[in-house]
mmCIF file of C-alpha atoms in Angstrom:
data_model
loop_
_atom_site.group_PDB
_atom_site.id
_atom_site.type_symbol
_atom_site.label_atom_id
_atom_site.label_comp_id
_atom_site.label_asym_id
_atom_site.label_seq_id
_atom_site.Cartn_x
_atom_site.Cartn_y
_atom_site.Cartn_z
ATOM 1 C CA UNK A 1 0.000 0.000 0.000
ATOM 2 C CA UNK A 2 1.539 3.352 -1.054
ATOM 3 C CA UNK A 3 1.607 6.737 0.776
ATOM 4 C CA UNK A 4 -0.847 7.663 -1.377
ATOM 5 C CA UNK A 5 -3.211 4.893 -0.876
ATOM 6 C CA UNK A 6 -2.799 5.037 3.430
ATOM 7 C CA UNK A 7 -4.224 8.824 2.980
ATOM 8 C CA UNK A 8 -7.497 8.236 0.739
ATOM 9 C CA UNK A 9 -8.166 5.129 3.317
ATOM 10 C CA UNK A 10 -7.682 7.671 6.223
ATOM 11 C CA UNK A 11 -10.135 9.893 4.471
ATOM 12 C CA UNK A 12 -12.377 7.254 3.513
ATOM 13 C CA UNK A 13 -12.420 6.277 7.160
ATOM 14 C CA UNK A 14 -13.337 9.560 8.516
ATOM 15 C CA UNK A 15 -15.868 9.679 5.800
ATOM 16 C CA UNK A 16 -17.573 6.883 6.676
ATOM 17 C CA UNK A 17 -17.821 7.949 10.487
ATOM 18 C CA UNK A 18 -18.934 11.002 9.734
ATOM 19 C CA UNK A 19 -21.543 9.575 7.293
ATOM 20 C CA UNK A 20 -22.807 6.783 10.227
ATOM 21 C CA UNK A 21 -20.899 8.088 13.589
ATOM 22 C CA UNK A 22 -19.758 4.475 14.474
ATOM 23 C CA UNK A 23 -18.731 1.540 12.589
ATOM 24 C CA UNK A 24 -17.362 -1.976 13.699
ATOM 25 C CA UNK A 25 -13.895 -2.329 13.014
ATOM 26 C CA UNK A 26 -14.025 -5.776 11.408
ATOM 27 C CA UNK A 27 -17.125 -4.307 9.262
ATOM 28 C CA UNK A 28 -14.351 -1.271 8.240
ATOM 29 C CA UNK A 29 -11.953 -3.316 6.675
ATOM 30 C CA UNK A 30 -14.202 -5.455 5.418
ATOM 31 C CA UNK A 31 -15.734 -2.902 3.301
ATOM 32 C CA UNK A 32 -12.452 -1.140 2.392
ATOM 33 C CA UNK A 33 -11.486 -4.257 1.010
ATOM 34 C CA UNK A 34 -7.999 -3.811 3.071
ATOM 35 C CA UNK A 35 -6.696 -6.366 5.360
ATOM 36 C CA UNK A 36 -7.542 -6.526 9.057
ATOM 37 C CA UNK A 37 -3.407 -5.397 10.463
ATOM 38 C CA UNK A 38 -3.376 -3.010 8.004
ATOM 39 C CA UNK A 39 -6.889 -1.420 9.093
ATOM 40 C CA UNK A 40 -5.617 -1.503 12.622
ATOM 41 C CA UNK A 41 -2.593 0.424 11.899
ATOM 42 C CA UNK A 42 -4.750 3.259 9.846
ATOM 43 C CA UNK A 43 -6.990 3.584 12.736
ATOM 44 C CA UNK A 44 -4.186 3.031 15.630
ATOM 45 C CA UNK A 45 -2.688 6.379 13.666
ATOM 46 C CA UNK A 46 -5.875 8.007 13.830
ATOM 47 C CA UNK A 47 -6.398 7.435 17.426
ATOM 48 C CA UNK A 48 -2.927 8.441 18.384
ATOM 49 C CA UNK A 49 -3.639 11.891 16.498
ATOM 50 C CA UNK A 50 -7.000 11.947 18.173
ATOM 51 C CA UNK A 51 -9.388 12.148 15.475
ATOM 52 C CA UNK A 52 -11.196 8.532 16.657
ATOM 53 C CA UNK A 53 -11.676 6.696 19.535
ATOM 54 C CA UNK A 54 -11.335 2.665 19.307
ATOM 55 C CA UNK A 55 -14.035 1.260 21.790
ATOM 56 C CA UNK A 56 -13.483 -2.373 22.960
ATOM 57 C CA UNK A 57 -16.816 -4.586 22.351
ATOM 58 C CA UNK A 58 -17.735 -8.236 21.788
ATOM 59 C CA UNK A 59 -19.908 -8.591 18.488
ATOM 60 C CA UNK A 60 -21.629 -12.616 18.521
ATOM 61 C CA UNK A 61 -18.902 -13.948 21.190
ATOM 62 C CA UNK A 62 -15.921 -12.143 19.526
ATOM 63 C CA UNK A 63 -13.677 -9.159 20.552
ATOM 64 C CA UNK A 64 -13.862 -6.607 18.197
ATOM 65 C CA UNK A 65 -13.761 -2.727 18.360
ATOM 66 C CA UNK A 66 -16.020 -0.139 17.460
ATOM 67 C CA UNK A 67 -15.105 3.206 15.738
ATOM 68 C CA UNK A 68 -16.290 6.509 17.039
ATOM 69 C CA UNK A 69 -15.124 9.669 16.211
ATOM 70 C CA UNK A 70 -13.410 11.657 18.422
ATOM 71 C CA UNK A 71 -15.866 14.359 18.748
ATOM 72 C CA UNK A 72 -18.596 12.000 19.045
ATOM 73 C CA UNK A 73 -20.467 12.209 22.933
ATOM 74 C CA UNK A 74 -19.997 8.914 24.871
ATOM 75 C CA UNK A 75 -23.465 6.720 24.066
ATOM 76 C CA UNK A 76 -25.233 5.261 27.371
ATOM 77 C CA UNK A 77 -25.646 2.020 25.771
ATOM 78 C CA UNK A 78 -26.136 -1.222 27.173
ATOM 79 C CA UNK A 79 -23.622 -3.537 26.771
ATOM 80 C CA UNK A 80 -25.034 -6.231 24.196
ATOM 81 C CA UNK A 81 -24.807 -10.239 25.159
ATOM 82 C CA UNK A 82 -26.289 -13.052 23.989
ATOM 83 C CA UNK A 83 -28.012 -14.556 26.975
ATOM 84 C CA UNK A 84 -28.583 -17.720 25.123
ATOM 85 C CA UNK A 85 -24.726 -18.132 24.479
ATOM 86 C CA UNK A 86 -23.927 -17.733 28.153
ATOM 87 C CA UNK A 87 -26.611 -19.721 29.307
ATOM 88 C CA UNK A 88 -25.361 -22.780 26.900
ATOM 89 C CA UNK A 89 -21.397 -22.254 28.591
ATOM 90 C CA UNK A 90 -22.949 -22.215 31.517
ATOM 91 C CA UNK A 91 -24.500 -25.557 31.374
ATOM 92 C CA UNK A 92 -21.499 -27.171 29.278
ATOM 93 C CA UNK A 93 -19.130 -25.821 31.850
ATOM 94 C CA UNK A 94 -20.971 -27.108 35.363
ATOM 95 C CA UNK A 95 -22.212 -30.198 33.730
ATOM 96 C CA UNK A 96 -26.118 -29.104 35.160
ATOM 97 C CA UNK A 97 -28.907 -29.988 33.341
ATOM 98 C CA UNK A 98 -30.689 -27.417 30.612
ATOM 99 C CA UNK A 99 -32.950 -27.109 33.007
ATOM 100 C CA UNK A 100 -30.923 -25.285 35.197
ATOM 101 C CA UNK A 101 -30.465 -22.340 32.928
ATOM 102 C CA UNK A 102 -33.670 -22.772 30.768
ATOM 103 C CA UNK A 103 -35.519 -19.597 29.961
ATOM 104 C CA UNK A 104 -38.726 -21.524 28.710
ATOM 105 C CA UNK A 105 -42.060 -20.872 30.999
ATOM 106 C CA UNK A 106 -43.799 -23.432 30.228
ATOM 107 C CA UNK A 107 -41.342 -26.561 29.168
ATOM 108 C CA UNK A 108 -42.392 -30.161 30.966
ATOM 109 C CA UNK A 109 -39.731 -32.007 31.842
ATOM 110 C CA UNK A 110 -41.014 -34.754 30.651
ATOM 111 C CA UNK A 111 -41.165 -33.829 27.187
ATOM 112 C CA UNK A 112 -38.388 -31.663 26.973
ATOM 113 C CA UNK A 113 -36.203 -32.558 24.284
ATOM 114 C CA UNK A 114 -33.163 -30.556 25.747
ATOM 115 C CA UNK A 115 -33.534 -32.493 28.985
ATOM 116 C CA UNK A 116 -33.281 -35.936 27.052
ATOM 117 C CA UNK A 117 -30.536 -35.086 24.537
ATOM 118 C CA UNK A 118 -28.334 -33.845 28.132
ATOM 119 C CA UNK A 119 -29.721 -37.157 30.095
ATOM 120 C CA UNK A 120 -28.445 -39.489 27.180
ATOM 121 C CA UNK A 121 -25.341 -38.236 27.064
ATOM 122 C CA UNK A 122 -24.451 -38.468 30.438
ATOM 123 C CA UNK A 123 -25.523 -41.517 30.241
ATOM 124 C CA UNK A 124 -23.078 -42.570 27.941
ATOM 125 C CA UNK A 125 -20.376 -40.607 29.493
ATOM 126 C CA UNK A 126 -20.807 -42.637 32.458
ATOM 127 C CA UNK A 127 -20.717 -45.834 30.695
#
């Protein structure tokens, strides 16, 4: 990548922030059509010269960052999970049954597929 190129990507980043006022940094690159290290150089530059702000987030289990302008006011957001995925690590990390972290209101135990799929397998974990 030329001199050259670096500064149009610099001012196509800024464009696009100014355009949207945040964008995901693996969604940047992405749509530059530049690789990812080469992105996070650009934008390490730009934060360094203060005209960004790289905001740490996890996007579907996965640490990314999101891209704010530097002028932009801090958002009161909540921070976005899947409750689903935790619930799931939960249960494969203690070993408890799905019903343990189950979120359904009116699921029967006895005709809750979940339950049986966990049940059989322990079963043939323990032999």
């Amino acid at each position: 990548m030329t001199e050259f190129q670096i500064v149009d990507t610099r001012e196509e980043i800024l464009k696009i922030l100014e355009e949207r006022g945040a964008v995901l940094q693996k969604d940047l690159w992405k749509e530059l059509n530049i690789d990812s290290s080469k992105c996070s150089r650009i934008l390490r530059k730009l934060e360094k010269e203060g005209l960004i702000r790289r905001v740490e987030v996890v996007v579907d289990g996965v640490k990314t960052f999101k891209i704010v302008p530097a002028g932009a006011e801090e958002e009161e957001e909540e921070e976005e999970f899947d409750l689903k995925a935790v619930l799931d690590r939960v249960e494969e990390v203690t070993g408890l049954p799905p019903c343990f972290a189950c979120t359904e209101t009116d699921c029967e135990a006895t005709k809750c597929i979940k339950l049986e799929v966990w049940y059989l397998g322990r079963c043939r974990m323990l032999g």
